[in-house]
CSV table of N, CA and C in Angstrom, one decimal:
chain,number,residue,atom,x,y,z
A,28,UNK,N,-24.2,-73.6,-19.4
A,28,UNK,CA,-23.3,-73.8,-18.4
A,28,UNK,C,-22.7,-72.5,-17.9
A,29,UNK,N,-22.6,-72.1,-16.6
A,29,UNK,CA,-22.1,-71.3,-15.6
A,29,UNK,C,-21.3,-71.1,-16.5
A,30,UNK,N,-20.1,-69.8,-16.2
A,30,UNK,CA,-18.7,-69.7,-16.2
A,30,UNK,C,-17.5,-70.0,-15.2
A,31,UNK,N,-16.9,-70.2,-15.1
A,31,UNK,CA,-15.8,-71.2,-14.3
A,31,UNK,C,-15.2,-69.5,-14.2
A,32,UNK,N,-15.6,-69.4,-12.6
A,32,UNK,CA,-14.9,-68.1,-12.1
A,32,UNK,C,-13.2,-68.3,-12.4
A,33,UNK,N,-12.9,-67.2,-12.5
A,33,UNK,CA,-11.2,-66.8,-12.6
A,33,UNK,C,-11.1,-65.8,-13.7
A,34,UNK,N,-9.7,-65.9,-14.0
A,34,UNK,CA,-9.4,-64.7,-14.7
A,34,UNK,C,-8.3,-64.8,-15.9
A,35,UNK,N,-8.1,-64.4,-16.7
A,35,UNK,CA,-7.4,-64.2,-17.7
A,35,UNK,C,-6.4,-63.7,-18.3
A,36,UNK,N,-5.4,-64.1,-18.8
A,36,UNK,CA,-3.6,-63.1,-18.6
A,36,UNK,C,-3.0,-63.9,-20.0
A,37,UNK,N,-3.1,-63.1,-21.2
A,37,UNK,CA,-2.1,-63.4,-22.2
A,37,UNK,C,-0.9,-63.2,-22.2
A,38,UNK,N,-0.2,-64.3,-22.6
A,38,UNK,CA,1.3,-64.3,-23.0
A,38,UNK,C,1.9,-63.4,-24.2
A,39,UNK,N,2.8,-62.6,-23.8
A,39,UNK,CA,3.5,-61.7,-24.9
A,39,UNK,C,3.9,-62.2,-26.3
A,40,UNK,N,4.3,-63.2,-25.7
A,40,UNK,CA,4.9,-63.9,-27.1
A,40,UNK,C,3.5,-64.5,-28.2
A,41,UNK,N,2.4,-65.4,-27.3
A,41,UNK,CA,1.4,-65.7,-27.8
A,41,UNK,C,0.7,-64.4,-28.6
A,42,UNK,N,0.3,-63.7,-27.9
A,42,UNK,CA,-0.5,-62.2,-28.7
A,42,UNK,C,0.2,-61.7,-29.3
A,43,UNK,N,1.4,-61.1,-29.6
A,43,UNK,CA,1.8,-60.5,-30.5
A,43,UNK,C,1.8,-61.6,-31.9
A,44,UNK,N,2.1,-63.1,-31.8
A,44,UNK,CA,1.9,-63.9,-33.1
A,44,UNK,C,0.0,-63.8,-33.7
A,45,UNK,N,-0.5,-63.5,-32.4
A,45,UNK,CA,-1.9,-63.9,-32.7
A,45,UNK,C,-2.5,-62.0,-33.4
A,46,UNK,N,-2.0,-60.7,-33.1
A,46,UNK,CA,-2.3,-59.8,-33.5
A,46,UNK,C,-1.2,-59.8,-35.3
A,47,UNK,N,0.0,-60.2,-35.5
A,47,UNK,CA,0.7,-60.5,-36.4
A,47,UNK,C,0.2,-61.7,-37.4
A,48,UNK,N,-1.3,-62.0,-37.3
A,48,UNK,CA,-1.6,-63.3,-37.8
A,48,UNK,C,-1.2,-64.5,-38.1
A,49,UNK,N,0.2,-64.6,-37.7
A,49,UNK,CA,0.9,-65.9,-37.2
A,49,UNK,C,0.3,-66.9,-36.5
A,50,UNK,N,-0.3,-66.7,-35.6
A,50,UNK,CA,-1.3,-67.8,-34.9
A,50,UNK,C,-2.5,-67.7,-34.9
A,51,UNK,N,-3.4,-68.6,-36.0
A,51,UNK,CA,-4.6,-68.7,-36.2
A,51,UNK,C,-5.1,-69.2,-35.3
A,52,UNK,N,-6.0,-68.7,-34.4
A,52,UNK,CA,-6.3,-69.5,-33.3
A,52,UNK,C,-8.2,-70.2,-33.6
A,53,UNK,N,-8.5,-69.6,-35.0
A,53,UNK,CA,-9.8,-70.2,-34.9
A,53,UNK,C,-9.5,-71.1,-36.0
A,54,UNK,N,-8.8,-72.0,-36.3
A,54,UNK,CA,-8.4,-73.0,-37.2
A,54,UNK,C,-8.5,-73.9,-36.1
A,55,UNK,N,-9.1,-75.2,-36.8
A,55,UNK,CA,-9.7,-76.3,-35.8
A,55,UNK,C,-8.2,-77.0,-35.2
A,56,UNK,N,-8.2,-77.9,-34.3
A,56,UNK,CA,-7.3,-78.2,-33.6
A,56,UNK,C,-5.8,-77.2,-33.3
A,57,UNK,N,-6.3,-76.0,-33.9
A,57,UNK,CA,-4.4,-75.0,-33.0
A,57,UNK,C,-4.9,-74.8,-31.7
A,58,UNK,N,-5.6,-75.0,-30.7
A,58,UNK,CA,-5.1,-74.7,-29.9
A,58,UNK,C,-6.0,-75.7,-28.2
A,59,UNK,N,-5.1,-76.0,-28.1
A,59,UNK,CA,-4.9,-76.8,-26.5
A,59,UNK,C,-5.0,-75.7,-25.2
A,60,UNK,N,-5.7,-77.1,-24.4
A,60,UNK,CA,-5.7,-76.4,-23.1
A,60,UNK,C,-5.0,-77.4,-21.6
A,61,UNK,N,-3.7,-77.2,-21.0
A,61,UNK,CA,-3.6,-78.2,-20.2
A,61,UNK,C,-3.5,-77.5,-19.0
A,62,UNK,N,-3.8,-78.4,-17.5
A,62,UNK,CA,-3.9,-77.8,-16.6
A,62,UNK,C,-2.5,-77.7,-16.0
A,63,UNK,N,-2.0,-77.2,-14.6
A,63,UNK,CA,-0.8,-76.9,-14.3
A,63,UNK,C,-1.8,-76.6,-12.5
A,64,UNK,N,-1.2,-76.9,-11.7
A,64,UNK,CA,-1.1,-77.1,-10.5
A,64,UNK,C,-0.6,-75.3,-10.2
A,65,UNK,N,-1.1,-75.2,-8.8
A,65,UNK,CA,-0.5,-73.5,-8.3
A,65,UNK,C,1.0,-73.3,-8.3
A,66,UNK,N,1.6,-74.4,-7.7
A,66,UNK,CA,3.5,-74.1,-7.8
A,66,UNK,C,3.8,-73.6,-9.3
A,67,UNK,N,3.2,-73.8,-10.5
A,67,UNK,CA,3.5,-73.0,-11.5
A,67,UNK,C,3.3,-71.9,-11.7
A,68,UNK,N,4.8,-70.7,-11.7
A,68,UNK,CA,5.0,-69.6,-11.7
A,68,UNK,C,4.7,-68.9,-12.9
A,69,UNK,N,3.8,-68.3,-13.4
A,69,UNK,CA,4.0,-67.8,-15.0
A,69,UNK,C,4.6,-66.2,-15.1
A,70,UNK,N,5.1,-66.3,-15.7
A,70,UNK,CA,5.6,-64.9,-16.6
A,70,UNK,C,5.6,-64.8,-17.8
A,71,UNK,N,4.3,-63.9,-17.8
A,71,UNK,CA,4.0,-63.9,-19.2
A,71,UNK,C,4.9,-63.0,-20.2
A,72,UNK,N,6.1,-62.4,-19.9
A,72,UNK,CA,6.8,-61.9,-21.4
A,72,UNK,C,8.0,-62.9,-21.1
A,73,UNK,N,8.5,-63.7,-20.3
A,73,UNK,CA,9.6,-64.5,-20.9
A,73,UNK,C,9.0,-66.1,-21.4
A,74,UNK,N,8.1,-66.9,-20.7
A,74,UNK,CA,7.8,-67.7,-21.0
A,74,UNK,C,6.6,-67.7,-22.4
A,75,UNK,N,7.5,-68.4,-23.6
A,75,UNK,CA,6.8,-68.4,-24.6
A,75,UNK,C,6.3,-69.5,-25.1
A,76,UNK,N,7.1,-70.6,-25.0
A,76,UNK,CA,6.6,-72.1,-25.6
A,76,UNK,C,6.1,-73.2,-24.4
A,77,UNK,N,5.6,-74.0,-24.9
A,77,UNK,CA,5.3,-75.3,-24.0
A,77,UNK,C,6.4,-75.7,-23.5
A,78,UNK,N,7.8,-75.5,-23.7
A,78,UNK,CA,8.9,-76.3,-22.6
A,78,UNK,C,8.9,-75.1,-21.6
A,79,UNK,N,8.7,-74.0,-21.0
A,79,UNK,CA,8.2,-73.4,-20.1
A,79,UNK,C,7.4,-73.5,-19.1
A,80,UNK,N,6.2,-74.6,-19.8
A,80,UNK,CA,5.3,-74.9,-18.4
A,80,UNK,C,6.1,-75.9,-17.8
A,81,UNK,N,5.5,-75.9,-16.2
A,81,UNK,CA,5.8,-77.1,-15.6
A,81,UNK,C,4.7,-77.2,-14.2
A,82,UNK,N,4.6,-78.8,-13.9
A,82,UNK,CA,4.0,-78.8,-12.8
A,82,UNK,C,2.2,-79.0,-13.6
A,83,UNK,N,2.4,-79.9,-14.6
A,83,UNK,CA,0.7,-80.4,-15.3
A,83,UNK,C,0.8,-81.4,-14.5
A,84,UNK,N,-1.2,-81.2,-14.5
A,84,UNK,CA,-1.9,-82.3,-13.6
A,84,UNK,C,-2.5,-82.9,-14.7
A,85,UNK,N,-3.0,-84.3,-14.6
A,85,UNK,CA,-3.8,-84.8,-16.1
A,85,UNK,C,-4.0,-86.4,-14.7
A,86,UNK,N,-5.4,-87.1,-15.2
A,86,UNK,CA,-5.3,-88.2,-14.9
A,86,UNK,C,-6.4,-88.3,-15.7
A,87,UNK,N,-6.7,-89.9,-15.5
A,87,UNK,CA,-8.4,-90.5,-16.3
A,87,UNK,C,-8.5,-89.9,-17.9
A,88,UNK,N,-9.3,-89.8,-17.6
A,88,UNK,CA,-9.4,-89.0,-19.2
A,88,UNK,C,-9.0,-87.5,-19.9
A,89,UNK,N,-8.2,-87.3,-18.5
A,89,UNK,CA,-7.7,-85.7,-18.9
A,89,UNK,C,-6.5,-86.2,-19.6
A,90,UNK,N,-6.2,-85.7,-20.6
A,90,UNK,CA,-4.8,-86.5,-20.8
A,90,UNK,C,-3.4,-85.5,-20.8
A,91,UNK,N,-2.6,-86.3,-20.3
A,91,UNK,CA,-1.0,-85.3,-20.9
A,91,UNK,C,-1.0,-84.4,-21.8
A,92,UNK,N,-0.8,-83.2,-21.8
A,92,UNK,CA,-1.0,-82.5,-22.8
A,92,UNK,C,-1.8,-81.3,-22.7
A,93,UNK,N,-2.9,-82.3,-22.2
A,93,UNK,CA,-4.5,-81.3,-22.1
A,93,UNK,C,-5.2,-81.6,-23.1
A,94,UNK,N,-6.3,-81.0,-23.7
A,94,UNK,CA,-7.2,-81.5,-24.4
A,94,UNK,C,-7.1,-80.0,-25.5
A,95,UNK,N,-7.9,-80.5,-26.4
A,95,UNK,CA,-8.1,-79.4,-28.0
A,95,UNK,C,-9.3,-78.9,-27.3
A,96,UNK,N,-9.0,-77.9,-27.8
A,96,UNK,CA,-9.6,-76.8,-27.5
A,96,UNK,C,-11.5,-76.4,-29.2
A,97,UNK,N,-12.4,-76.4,-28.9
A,97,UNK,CA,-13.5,-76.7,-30.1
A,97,UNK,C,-13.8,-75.5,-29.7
A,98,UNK,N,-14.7,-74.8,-31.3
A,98,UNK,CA,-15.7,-74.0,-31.3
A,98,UNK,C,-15.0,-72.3,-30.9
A,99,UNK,N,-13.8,-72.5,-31.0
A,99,UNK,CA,-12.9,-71.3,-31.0
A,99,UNK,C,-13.3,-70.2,-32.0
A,100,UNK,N,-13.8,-69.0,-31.3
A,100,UNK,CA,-14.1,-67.9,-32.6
A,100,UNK,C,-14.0,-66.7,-31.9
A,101,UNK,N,-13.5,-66.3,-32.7
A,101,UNK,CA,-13.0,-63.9,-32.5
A,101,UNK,C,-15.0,-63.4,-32.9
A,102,UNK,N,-15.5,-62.5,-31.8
A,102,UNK,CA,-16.7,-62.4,-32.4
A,102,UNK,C,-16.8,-61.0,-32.1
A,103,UNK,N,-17.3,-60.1,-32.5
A,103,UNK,CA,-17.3,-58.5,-32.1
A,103,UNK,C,-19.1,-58.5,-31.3
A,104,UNK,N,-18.8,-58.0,-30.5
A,104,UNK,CA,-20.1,-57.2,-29.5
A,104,UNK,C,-20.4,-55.8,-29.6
A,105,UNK,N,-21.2,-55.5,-30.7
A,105,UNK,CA,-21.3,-54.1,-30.7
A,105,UNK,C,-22.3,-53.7,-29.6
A,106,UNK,N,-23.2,-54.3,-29.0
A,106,UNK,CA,-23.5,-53.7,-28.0
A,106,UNK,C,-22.8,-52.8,-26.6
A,107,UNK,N,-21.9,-53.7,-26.4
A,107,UNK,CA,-20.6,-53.1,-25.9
A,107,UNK,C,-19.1,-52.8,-25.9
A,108,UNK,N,-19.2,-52.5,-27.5
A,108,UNK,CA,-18.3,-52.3,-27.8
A,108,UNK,C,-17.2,-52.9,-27.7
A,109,UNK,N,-16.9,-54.6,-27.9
A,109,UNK,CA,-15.9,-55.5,-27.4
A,109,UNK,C,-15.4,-56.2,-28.6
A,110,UNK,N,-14.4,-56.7,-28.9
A,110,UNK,CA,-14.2,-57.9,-29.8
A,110,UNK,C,-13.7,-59.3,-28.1
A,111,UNK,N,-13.8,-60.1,-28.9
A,111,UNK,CA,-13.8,-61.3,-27.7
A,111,UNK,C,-13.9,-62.9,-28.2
A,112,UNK,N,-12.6,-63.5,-28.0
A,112,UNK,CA,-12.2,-64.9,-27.7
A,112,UNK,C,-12.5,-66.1,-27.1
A,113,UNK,N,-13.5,-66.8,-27.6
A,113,UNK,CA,-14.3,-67.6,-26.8
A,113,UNK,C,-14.0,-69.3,-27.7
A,114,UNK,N,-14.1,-70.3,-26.4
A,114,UNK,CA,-14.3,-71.9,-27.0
A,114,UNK,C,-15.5,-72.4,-26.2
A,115,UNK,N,-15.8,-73.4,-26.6
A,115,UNK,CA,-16.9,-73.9,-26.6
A,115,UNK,C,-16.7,-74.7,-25.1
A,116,UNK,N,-17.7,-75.3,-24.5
A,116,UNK,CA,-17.2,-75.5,-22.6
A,116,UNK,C,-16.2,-76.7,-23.0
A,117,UNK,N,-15.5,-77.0,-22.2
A,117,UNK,CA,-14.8,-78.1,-22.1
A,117,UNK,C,-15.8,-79.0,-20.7
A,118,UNK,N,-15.8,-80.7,-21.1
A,118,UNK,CA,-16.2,-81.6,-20.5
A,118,UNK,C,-15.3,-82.4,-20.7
A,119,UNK,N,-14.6,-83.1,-19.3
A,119,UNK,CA,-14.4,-84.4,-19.5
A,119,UNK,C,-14.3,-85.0,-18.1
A,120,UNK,N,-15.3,-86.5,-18.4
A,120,UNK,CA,-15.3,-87.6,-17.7
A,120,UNK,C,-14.7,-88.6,-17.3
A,121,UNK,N,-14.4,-89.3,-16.9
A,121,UNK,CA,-13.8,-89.0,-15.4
A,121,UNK,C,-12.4,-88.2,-15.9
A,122,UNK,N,-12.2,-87.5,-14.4
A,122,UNK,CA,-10.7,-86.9,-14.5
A,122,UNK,C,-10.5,-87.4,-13.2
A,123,UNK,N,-9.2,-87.7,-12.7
A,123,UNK,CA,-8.6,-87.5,-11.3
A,123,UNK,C,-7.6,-86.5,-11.4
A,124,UNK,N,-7.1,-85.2,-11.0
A,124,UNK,CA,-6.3,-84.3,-11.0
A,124,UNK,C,-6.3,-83.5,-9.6
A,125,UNK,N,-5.2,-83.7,-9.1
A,125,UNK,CA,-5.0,-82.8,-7.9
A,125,UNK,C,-4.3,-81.3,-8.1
A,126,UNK,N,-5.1,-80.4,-7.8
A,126,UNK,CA,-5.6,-79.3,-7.7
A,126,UNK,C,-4.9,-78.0,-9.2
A,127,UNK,N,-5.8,-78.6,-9.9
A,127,UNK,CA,-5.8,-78.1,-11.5
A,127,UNK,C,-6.1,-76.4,-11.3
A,128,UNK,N,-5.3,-75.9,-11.2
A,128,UNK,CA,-5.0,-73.7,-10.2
A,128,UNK,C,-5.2,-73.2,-11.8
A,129,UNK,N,-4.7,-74.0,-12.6
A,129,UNK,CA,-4.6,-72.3,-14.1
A,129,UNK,C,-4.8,-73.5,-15.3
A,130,UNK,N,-5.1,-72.9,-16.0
A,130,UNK,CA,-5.5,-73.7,-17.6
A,130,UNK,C,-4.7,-72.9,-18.4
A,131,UNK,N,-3.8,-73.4,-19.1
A,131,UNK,CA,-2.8,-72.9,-19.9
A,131,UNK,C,-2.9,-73.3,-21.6
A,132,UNK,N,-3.3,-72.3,-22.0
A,132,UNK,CA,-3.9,-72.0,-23.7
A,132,UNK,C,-2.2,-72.4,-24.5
A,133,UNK,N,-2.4,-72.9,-25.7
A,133,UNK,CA,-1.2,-73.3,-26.8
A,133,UNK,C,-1.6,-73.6,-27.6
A,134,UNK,N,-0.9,-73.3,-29.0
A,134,UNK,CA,-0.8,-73.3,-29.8
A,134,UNK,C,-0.2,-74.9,-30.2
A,135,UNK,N,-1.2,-75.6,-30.4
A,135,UNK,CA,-0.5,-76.8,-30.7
A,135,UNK,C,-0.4,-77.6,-32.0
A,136,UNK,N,-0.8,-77.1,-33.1
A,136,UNK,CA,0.1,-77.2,-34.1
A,136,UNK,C,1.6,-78.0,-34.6
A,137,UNK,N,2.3,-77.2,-34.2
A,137,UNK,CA,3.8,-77.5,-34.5
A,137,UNK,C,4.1,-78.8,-33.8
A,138,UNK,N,4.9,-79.2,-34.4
A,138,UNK,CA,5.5,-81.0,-33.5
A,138,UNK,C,5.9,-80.9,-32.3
A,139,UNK,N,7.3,-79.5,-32.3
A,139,UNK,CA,7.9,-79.8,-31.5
A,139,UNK,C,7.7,-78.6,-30.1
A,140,UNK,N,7.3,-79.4,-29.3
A,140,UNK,CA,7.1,-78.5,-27.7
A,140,UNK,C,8.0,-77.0,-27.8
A,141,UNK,N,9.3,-76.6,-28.5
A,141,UNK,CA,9.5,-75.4,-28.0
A,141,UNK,C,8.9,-74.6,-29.7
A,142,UNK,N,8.4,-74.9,-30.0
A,142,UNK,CA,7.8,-74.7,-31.3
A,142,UNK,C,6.4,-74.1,-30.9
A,143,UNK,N,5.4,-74.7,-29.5
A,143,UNK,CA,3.8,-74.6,-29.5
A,143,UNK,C,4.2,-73.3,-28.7
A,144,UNK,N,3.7,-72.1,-29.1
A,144,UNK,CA,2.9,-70.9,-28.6
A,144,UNK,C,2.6,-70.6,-27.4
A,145,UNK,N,2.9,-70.3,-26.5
A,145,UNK,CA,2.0,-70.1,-25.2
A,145,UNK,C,1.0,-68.8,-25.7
A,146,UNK,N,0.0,-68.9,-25.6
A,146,UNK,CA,-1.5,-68.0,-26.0
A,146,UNK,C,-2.4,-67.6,-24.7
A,147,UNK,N,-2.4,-68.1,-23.4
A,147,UNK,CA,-3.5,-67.4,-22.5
A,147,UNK,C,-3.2,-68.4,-21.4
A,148,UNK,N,-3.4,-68.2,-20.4
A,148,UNK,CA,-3.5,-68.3,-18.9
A,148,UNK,C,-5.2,-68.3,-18.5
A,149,UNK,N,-5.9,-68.9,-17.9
A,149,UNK,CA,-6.8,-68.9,-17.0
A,149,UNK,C,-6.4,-68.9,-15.6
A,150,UNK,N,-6.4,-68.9,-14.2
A,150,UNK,CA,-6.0,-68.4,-13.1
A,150,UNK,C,-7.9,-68.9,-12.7
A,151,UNK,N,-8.0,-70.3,-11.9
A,151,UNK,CA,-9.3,-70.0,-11.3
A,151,UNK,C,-9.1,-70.0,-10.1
A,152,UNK,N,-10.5,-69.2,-9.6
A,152,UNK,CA,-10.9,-68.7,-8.2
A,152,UNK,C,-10.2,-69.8,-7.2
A,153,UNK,N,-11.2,-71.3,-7.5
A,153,UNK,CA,-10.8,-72.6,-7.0
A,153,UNK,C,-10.1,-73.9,-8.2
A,154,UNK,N,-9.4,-73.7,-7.2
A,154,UNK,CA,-8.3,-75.2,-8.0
A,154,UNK,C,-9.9,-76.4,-8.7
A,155,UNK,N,-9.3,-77.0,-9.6
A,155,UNK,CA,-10.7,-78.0,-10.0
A,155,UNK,C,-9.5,-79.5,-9.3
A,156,UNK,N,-10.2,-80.2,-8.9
A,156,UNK,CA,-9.3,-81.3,-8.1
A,156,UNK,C,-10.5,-82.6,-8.1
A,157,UNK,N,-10.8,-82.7,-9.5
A,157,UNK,CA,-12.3,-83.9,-9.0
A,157,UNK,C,-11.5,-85.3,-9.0
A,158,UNK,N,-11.4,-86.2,-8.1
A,158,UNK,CA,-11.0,-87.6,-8.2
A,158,UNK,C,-12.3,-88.3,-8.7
A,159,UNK,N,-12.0,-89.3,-9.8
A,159,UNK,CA,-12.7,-89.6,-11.3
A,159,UNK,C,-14.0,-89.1,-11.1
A,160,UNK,N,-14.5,-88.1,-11.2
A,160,UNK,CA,-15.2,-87.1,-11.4
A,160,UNK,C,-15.1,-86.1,-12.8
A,161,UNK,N,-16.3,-85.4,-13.1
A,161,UNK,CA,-16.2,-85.0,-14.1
A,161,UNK,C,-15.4,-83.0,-14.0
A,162,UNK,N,-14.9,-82.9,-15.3
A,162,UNK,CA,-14.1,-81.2,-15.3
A,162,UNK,C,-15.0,-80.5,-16.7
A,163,UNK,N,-15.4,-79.4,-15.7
A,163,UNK,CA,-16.1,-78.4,-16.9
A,163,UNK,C,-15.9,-77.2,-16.7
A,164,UNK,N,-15.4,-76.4,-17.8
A,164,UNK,CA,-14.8,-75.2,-17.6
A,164,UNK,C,-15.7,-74.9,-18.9
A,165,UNK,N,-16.3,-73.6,-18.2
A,165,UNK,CA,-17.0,-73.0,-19.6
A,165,UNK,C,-16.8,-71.4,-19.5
A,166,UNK,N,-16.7,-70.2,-20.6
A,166,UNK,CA,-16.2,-69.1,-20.7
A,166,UNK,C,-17.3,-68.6,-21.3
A,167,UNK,N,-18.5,-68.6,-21.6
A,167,UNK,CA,-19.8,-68.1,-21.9
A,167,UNK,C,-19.6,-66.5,-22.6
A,168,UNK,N,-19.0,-66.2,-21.9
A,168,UNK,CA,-18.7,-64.4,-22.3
A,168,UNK,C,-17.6,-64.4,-22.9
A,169,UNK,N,-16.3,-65.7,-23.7
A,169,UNK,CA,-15.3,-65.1,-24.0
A,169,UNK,C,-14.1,-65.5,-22.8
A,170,UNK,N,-13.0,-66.2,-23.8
A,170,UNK,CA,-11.9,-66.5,-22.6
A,170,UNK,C,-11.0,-65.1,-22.4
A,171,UNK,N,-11.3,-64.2,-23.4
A,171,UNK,CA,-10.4,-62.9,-22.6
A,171,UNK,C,-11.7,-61.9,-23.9
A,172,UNK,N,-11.6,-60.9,-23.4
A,172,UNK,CA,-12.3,-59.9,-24.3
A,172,UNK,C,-11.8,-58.1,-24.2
A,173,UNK,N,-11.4,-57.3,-25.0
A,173,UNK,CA,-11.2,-55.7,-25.1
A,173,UNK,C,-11.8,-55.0,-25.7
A,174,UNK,N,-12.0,-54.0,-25.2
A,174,UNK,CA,-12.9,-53.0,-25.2
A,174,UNK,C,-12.4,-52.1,-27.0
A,175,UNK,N,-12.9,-51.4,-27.6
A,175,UNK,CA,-12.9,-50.9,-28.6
A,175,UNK,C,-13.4,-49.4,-28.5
């Protein structure tokens, strides 16, 4: 699968837990992905937890929340010198969602919403907006990657 053009912006609070090994992100179910519509403003060093987001899109089978996130792994590229953050593509059938702008990475673990992590931002080219149609976001190269 392609890669779902856009771009990628970690949260301060999220990466410093995740360089501090506080947030295992390749332990199976930590970490969620939910969508958020364009009127969501991010700032990524004040907004830290899930009561921060606002303005999620979910219908059909996309559910509140967002979905778990599989196949999550830290992998080094010596060919070019990178370490890099990658999950496995997300599919799901049917969704109805009006205009799904950023995919919002968390830590979902903990029970309570100001407890989950905010961990990464996606920002795509084009909003995903399928009415019960299917949503695939795949990151083939890595949802964020740095150079070494």
């Amino acid at each position: 699968m392609p890669a779902t053009p856009g771009t990628t912006q970690l949260y301060a609070a999220g990466l410093q837990k995740w360089q501090r090994g506080l947030l295992p992100v390749t332990t199976a179910g930590c970490l969620k992905a939910l969508l958020v519509d364009a009127s969501y403003t991010p700032n990524m060093e004040t907004h830290t937890n899930l009561t921060h987001i606002t303005n999620e899109v979910y219908g059909d089978d996309w559910p509140e929340g967002g979905v778990t996130l599989t196949g999550v792994d830290v992998t080094i590229d010596t060919s070019n010198d990178r370490c890099q953050i990658g999950f496995a593509a997300i599919n799901v059938t049917p969704a109805s969602v009006a205009g799904g702008k950023r995919l919002v990475i968390y830590h979902a673990l903990p029970p309570a919403d100001a407890d989950k992590t905010l961990f990464a931002l996606i920002t795509f080219t084009t909003a995903l907006s399928p009415v019960y149609g299917p949503i695939a976001i795949a990151a083939p190269d890595g949802m964020f990657r740095t150079g070494y």
